[in-house]
Coordinates of C-alpha atoms in Angstrom, one line a residue:
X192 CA 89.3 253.0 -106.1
X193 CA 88.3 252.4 -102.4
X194 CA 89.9 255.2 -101.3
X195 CA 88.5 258.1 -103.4
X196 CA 85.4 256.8 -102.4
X197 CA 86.2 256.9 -98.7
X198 CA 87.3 260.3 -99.3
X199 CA 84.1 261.1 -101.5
X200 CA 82.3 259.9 -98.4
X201 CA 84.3 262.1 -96.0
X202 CA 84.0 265.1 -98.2
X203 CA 80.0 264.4 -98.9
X204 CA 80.0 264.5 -94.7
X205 CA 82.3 267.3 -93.9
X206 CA 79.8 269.3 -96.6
X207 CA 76.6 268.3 -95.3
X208 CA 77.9 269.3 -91.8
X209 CA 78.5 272.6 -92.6
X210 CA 75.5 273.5 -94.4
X211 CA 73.7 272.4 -91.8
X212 CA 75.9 274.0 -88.9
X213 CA 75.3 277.6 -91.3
X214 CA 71.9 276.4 -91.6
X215 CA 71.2 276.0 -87.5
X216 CA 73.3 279.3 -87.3
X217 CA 70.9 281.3 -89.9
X218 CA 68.0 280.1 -88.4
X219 CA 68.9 280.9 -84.9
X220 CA 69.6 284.6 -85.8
X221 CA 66.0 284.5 -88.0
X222 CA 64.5 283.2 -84.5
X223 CA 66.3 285.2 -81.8
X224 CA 64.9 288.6 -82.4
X225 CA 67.9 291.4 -82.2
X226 CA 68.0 293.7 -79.6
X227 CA 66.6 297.1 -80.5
X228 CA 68.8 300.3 -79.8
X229 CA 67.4 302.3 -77.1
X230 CA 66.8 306.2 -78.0
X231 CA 70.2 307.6 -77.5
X232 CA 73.2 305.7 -75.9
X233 CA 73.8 303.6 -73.5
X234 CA 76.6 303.2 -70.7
X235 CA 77.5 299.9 -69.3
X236 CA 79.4 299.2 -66.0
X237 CA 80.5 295.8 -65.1
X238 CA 82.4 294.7 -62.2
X239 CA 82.0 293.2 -58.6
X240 CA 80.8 294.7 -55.4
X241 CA 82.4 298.3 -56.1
X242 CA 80.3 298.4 -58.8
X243 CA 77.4 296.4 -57.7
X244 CA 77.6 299.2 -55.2
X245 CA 78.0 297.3 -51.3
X246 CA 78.1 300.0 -49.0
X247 CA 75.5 302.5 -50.6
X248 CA 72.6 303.0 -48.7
X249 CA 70.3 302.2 -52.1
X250 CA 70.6 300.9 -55.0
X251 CA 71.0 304.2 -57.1
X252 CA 73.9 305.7 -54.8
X253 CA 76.6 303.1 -56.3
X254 CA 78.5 304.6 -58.9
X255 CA 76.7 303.7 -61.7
X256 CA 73.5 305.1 -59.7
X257 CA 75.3 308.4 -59.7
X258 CA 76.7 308.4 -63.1
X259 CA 73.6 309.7 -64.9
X260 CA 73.1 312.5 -63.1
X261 CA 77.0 313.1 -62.9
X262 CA 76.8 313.4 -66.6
X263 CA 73.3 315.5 -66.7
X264 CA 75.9 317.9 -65.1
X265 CA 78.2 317.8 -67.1
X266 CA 76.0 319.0 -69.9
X267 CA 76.2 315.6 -71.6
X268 CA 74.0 314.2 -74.1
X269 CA 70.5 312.1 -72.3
X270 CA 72.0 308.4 -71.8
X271 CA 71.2 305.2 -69.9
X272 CA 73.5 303.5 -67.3
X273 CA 73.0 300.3 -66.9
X274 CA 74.8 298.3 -63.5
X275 CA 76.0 294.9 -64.4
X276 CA 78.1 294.7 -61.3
X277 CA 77.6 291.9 -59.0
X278 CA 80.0 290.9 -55.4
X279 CA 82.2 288.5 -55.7
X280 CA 83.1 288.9 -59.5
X281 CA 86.6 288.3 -60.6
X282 CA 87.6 289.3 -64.0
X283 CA 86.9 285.8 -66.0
X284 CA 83.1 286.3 -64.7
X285 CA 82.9 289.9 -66.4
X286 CA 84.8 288.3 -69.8
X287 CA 82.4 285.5 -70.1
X288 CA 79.1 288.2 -69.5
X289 CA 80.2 290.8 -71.5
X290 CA 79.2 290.0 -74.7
X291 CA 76.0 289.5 -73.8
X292 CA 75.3 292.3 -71.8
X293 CA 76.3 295.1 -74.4
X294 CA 72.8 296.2 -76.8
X295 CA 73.0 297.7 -79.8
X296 CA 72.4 301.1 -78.0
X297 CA 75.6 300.6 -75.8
X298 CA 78.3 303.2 -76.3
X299 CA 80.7 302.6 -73.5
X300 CA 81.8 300.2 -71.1
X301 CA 83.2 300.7 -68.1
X302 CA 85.5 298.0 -66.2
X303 CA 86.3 297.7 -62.7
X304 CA 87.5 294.7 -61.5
X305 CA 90.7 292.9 -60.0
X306 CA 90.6 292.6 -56.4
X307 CA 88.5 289.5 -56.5
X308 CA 91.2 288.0 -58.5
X309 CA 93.8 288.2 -55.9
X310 CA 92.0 286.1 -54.2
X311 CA 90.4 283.9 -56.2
X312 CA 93.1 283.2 -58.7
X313 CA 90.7 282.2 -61.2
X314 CA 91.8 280.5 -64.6
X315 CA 92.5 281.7 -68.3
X316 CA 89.1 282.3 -69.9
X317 CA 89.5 280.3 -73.2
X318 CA 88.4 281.9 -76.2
X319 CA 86.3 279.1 -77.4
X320 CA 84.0 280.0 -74.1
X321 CA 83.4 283.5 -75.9
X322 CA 80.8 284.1 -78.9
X323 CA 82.4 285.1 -82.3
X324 CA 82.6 289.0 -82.8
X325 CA 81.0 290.8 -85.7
X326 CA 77.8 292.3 -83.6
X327 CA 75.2 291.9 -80.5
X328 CA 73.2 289.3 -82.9
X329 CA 72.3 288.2 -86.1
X330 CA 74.2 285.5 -88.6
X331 CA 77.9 286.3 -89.0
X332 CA 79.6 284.4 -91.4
X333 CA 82.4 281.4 -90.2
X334 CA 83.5 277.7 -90.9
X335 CA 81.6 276.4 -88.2
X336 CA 83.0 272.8 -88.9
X337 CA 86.1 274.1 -88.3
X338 CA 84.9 275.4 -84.9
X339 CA 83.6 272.5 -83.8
X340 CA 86.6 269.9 -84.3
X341 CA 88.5 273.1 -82.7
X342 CA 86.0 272.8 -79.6
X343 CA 86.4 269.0 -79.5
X344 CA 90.2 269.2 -79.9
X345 CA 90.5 271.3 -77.0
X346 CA 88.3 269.2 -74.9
X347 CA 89.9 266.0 -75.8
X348 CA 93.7 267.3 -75.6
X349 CA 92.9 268.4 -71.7
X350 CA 89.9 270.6 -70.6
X351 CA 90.1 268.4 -67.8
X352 CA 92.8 269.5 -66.4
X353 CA 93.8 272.1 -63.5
X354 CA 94.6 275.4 -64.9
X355 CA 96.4 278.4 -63.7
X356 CA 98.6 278.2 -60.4
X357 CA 98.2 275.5 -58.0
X358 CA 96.6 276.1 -54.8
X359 CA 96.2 274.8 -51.3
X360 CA 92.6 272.6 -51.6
X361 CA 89.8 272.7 -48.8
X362 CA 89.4 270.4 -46.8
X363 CA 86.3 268.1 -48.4
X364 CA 84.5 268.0 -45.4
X365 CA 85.6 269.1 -41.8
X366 CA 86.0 265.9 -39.7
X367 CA 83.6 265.8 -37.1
X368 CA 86.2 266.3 -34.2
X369 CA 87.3 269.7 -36.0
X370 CA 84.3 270.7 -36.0
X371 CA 83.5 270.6 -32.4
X372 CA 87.2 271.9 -32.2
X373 CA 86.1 274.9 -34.1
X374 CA 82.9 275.1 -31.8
X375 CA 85.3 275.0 -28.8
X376 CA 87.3 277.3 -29.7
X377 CA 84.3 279.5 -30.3
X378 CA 83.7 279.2 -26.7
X379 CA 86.8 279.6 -25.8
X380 CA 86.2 283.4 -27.0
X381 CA 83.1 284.0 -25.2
X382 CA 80.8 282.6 -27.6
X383 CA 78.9 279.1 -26.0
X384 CA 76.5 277.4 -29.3
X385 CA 74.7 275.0 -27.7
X386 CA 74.2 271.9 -30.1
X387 CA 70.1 272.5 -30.6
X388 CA 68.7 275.1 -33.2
X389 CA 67.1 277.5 -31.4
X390 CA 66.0 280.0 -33.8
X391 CA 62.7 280.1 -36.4
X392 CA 61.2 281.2 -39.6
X393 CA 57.9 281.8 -41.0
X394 CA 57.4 279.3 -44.3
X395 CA 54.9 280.1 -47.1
X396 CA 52.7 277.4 -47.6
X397 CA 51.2 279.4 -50.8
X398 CA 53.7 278.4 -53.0
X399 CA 53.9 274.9 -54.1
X400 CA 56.7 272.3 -53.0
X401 CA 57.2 271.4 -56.6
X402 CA 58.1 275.3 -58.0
X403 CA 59.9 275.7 -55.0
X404 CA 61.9 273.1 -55.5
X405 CA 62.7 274.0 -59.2
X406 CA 63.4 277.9 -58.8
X407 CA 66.0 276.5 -56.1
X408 CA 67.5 273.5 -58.6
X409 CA 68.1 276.3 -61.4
X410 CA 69.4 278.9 -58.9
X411 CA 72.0 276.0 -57.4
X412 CA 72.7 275.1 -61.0
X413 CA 73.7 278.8 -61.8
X414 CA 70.9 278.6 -64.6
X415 CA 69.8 281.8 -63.8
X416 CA 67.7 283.4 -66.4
X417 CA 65.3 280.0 -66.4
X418 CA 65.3 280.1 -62.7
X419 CA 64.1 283.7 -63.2
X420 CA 61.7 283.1 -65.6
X421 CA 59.9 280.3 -63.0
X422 CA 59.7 282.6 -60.4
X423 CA 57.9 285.3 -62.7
X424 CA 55.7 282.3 -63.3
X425 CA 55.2 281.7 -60.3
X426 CA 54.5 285.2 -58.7
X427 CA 51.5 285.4 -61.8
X428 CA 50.3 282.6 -60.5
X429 CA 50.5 282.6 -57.0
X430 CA 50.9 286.6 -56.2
X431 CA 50.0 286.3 -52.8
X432 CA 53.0 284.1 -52.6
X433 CA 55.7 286.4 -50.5
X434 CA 58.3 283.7 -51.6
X435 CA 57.3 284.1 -55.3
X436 CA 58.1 287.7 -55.3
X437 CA 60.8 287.1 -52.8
X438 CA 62.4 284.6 -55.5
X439 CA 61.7 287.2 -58.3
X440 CA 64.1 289.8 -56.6
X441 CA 66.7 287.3 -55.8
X442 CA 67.0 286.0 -59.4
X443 CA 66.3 289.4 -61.4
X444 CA 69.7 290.9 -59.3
X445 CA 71.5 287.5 -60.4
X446 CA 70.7 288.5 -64.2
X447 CA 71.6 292.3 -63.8
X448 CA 68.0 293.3 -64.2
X449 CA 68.0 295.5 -61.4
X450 CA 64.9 297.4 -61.7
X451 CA 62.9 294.3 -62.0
X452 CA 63.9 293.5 -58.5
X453 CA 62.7 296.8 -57.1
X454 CA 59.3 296.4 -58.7
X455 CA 59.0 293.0 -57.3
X456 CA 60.3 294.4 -53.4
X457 CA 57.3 297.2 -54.7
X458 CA 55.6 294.7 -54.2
X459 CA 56.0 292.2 -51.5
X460 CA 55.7 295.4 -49.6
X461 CA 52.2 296.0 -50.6
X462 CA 51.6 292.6 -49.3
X463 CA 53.0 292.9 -46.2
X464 CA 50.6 295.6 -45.9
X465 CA 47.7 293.9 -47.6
X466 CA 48.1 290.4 -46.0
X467 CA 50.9 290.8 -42.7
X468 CA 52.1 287.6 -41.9
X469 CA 55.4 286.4 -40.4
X470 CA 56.4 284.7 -44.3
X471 CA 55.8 287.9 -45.5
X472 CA 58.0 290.2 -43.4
X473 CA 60.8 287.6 -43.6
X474 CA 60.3 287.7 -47.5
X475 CA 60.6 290.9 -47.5
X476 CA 63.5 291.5 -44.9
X477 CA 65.6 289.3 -47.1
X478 CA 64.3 291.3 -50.4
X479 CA 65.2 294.5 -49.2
X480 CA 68.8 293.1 -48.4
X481 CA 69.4 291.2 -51.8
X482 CA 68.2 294.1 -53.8
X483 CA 70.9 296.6 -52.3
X484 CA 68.9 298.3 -49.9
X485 CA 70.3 297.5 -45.9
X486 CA 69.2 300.5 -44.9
X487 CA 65.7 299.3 -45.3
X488 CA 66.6 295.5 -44.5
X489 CA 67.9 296.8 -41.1
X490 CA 64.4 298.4 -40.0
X491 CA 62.6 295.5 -41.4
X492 CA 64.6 293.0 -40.0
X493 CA 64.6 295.1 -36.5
X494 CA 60.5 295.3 -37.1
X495 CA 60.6 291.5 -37.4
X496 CA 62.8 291.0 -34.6
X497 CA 60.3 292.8 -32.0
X498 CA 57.5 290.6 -33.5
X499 CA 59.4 287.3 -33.5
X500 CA 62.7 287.3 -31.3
X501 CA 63.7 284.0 -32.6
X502 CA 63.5 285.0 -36.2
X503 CA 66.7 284.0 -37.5
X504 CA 65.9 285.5 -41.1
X505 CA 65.4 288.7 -39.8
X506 CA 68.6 288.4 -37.3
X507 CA 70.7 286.9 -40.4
X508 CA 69.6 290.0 -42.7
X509 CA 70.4 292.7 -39.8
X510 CA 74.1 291.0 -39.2
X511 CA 74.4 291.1 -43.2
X512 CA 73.2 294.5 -43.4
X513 CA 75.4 295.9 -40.7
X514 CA 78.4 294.1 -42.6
X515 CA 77.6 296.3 -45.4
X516 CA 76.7 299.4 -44.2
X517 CA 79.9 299.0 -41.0
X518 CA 77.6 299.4 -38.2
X519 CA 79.7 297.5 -35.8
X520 CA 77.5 297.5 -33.2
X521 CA 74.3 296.1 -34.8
X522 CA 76.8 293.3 -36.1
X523 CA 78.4 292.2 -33.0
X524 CA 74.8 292.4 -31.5
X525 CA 73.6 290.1 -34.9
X526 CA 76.5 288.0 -35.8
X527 CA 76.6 286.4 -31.8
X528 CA 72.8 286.2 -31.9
X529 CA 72.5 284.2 -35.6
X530 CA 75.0 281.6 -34.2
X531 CA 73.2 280.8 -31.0
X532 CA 69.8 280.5 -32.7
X533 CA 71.9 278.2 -35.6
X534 CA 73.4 276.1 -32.7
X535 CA 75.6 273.5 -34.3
X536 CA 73.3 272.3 -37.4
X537 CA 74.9 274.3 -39.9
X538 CA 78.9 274.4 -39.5
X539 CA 79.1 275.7 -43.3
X540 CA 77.7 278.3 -42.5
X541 CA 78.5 279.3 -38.8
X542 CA 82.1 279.5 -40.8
X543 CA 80.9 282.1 -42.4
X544 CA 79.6 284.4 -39.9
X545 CA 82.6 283.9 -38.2
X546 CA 84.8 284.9 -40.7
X547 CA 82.6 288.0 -41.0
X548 CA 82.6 288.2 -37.3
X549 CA 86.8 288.3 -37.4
X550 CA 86.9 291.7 -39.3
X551 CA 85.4 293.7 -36.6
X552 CA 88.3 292.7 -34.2
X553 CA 91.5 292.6 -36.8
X554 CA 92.4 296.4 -35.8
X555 CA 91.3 296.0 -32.0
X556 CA 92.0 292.2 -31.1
X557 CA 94.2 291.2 -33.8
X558 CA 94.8 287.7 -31.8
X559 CA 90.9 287.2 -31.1
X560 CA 90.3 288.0 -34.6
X561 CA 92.9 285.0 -35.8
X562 CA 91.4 282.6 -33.1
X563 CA 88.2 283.0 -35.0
X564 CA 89.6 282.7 -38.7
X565 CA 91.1 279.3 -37.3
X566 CA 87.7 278.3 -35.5
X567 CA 86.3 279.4 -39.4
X568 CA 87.7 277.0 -40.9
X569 CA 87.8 274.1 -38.3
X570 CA 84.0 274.2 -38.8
X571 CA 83.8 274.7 -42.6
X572 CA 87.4 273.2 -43.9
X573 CA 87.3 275.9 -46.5
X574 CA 90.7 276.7 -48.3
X575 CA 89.2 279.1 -50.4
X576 CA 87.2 281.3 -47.6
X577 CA 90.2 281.6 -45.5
X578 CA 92.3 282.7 -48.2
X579 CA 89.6 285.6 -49.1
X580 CA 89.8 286.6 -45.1
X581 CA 93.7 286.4 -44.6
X582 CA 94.0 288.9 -47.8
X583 CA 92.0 291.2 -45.9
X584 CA 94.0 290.5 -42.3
X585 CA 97.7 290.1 -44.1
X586 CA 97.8 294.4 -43.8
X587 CA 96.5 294.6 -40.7
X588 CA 97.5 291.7 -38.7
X589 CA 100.7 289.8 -38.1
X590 CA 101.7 286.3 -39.2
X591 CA 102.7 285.9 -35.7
X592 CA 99.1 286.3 -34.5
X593 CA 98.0 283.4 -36.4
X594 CA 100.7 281.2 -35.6
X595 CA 100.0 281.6 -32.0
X596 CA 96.6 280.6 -32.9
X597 CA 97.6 277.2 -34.5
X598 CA 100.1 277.0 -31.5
X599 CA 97.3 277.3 -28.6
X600 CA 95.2 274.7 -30.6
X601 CA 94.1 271.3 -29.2
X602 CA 92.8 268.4 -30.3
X603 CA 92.7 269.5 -34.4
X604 CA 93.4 267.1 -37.0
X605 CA 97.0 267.5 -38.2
X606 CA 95.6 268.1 -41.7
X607 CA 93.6 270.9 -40.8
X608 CA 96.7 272.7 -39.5
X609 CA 98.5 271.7 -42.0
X610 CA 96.1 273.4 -44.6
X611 CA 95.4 276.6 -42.2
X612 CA 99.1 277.4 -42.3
X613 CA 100.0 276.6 -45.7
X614 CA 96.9 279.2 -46.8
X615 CA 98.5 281.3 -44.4
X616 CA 102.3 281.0 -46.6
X617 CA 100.2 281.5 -49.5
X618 CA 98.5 284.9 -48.2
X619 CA 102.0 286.6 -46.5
X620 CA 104.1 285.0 -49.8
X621 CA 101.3 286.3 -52.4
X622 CA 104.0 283.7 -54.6
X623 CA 101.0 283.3 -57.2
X624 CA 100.8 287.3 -57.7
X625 CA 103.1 287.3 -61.1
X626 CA 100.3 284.6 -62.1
X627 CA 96.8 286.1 -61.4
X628 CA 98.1 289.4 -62.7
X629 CA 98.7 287.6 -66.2
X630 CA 95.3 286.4 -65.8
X631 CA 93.9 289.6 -65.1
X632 CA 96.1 291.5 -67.8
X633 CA 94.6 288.8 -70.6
X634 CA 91.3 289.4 -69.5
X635 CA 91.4 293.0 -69.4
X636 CA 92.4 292.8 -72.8
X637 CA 89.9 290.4 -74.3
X638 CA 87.1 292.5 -73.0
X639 CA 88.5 295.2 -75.0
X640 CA 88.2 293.1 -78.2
X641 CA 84.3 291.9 -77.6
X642 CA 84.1 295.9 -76.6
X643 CA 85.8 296.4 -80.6
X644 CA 83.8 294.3 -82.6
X645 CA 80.7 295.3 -81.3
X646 CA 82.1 299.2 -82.0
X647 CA 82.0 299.8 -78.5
X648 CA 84.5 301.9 -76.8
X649 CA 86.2 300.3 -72.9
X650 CA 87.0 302.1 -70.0
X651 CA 88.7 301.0 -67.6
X652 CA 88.8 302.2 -63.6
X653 CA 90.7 301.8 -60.6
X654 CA 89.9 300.7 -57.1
X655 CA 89.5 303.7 -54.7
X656 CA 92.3 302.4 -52.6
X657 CA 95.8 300.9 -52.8
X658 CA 96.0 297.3 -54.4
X659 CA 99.3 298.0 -56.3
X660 CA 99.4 294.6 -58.6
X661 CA 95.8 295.1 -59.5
X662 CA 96.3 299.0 -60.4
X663 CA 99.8 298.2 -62.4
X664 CA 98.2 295.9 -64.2
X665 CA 95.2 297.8 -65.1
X666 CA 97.1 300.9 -66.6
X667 CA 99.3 298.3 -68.3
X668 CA 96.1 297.1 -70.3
X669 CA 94.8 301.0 -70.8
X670 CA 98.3 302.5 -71.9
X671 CA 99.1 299.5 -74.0
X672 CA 95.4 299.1 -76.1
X673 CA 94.9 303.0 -75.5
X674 CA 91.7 303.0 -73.6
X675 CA 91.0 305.7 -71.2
X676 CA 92.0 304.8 -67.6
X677 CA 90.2 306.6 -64.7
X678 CA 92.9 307.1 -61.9
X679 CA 89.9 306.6 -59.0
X680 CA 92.6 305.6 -56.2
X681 CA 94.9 309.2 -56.9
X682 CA 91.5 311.3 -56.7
X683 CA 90.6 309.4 -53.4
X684 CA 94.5 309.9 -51.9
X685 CA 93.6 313.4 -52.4
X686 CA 90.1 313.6 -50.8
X687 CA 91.6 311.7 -47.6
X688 CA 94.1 314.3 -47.1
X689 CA 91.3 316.1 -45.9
X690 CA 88.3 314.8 -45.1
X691 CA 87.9 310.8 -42.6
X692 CA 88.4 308.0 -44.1
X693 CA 84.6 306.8 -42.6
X694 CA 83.2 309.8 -45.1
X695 CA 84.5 307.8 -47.6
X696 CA 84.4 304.3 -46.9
X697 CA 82.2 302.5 -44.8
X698 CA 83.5 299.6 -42.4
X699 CA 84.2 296.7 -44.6
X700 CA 86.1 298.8 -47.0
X701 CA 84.0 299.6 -49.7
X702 CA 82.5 303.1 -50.8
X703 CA 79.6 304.8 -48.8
X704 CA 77.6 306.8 -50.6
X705 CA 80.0 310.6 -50.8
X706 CA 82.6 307.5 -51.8
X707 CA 80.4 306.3 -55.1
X708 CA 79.7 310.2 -55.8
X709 CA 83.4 310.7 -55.9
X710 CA 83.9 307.7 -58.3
X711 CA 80.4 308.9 -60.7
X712 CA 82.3 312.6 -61.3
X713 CA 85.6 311.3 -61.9
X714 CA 83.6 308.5 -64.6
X715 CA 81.4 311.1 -66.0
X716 CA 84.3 313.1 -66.5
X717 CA 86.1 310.4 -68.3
X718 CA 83.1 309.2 -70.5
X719 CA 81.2 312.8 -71.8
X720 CA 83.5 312.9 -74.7
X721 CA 83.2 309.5 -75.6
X722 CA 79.7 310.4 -75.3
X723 CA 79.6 313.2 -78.0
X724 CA 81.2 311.8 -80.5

């Protein structure tokens, strides 16, 4: 008799779970109002930095900018483009966004992403990271108990564990003697960092420690819609605060929100111009740059500059801005300048300038270049950096060129070398391609399925130049689900039969602004029946 009522007990449990798991469910879509449909429909684009849109001049000359005009021409019906993109993005970030970045207005998505992956290898996206299908919101219907011993089951039977193809770890932290290697070796190239920081900035003592301090703890955390919602807070509160506002553009861009950021650049610039003050025209310097707009950080930060010479905000946003927009000579003015006013008090990121620094010479001084991809990660010890960077160099530059680097080297840990070349074997062997491409492919494919169940139709895009893995595995995806594929890179082969390259693209590779009009047409053209139907 013990038994039956041990399982009387269990199945009394297992009951009284579930009702209340449907319980908390139904409740949840009671309390979380659903998201309205706009009047007419609704285009989404999601991506990384081709769609955030690096390179264009402003914000609405990315593609997606471009699109809604593109389509106006076309004779389309009125729609909305929203631009999800954001730099950096690989195709598990898009995945685990998606679903909750499609409204019950959006019609079609479109999907361009890839590159980041060959770079960042990143690992299969689970589907237990993914919200159930069925809609945008509201209570749909599932044995959540089920679910959950699914969840814990996964977790127990090795969530902890590495995933995807093994690769070459950074160095946890640089040992000291690299680090002055790296610095060395920086001078050894014609750029002497003294040890002392040299350069300033203009706080904002309007703004208290405390919110500070907590807009920064959610940003770090990645808890980016609460960290946005403090800074909102906070610019209510305190709106003379240029940090506030500052904060509000930072965050609104992190959470796709895009036109909130303008308004709140809107309106640190009244306040530069209401209350002018060194906080503020930093604030704002660094505003116009995170909300897309170099073009507008470079004359700030160049404004700054003539006010304050040792502003290294404003000299950090011009070297950033120049990145973007390829004006080499503002960046080799910038880059050189935002290291000496550093000094040696912030290796981390001194590695990261330099890396950016190494770009402009890998056509020119292909040797210099890989002297200061070394010296990168001598200060930094960052596997993951250096991988990004020798993807870029491995068509331009020679292994050779490294290796007489690492030969010419003194005084580095044997570790250090040992990591720099085996990155380097990793780059020139690409032996995780097959790997990352799987990745990408099962991606590609679940973001079809949230696209399905919430009746929304994919497309997917291709890069505007030649990343052949990437491409294969995109038409792949299209041909095999039968989602339209826009052929971006065939359109562009074409264009650059006859017009520069620099029309097209702007120094760091991605699309100037004739580039994203290009990609807009070939979209709209893609999309307008989807559109009608």
């Amino acid at each position: 008799m013990r038994w039956r009522k041990v399982l009387l007990a269990t199945l009394t449990f297992v009951i009284a779970l579930e009702v209340a798991l449907q319980v908390g469910a139904l409740a949840m879509a009671w309390l979380v109002p659903a998201r309205a449909a706009a009047d007419g429909a609704a285009v989404l684009c999601v991506g990384d930095s081709f769609t955030f849109g690096i390179g264009a001049r402003t914000p609405g000359a990315s593609y997606p900018g471009q699109l809604k005009a593109a389509l106006n021409r076309l004779g389309g019906p009125e729609v909305e483009v929203t631009n999800a993109g954001f730099p950096g993005h690989h195709s598990g970030d898009v995945l685990r966004k998606l679903a909750g970045q499609i409204t019950a207005s959006t019609k079609v998505v479109c999907v361009l992403v890839g590159t980041n992956d060959s770079w960042r290898h990143p690992p299969p996206v689970d589907a237990a990271e993914l919200p159930p299908g069925g809609g945008n919101s509201g209570f749909a219907w599932q044995w959540r108990t089920l679910r959950l011993v699914q969840l814990l089951l996964h977790f127990e039977s090795g969530s902890w564990q590495a995933v995807g193809a093994t690769k070459v770890e950074d160095l946890a932290v640089a040992p000291g003697n690299d680090r002055e290697r790296g610095f060395a070796e920086l001078a050894r190239w014609g750029l002497s960092i003294g040890k002392a920081r040299l350069g300033r900035y203009e706080p904002d003592r309007t703004l208290p420690v405390a919110r500070n301090d907590a807009f920064r703890q959610r940003m770090q955390a990645g808890d980016f819609a609460p960290a946005c919602a403090t800074a909102e807070q906070s610019a209510r509160e305190f709106p003379e605060s240029p940090l506030a506002w500052q904060q509000v553009v930072t965050a609104a861009v992190q959470v796709g929100q895009r036109e909130k950021a303008l308004a709140a650049v809107e309106r640190l610039v009244q306040l530069v111009k209401a209350k002018p003050s060194g906080a503020a025209a930093e604030c704002l310097v660094d505003a116009y740059l995170t909300s897309g707009q170099p073009e507008l950080a470079i004359a700030a930060a160049r404004q700054r500059i003539a006010q304050q010479p040792l502003s290294i905000v404003a000299w950090d946003s011009l070297q950033q801005a120049a990145f973007v927009l390829g004006r080499r000579e503002d960046a080799l003015q910038a880059m050189p300048e935002v290291l000496r006013l550093m000094g040696q008090t912030d290796p981390i990121r001194s590695g990261f300038i330099v890396r950016h620094l190494a770009r402009w010479w890998m056509e020119n001084e292909p040797q210099k270049a890989a002297a200061l991809l070394l010296a990168a990660f001598l200060l930094d010890g960052n596997a993951e950096e250096t991988r990004i960077a020798g993807m870029v160099a491995a068509p331009i530059m020679k292994r050779e060129h490294f290796d007489r680097a690492l030969a010419g080297l003194v005084g580095a840990s044997p570790a250090a070398c040992r990591t720099f070349a085996a990155v380097l074997d990793e780059v020139y062997a690409d032996k995780d391609a097959e790997t990352w491409g799987a990745v990408l492919r099962d991606h590609l494919t679940a973001m079809r399925e949230v696209a399905r169940q919430r009746g929304v139709q994919l497309v997917i895009l291709s890069y505007p130049f030649h990343q052949a893995l990437v491409e294969q595995r995109q038409r792949e995806v299209a041909q095999s689900l039968g989602v339209p594929f826009v052929a971006i890179r065939e359109r562009f082969d074409v264009e650059l039969q006859s017009r520069a390259p620099q029309e097209l693209f702007v120094a760091d590779g991605h699309c100037s602004d004739a580039g994203y009009a290009i990609m807009a047409a070939m979209v709209a053209q893609a999309i307008a029946p989807l559109l009608r139907r």
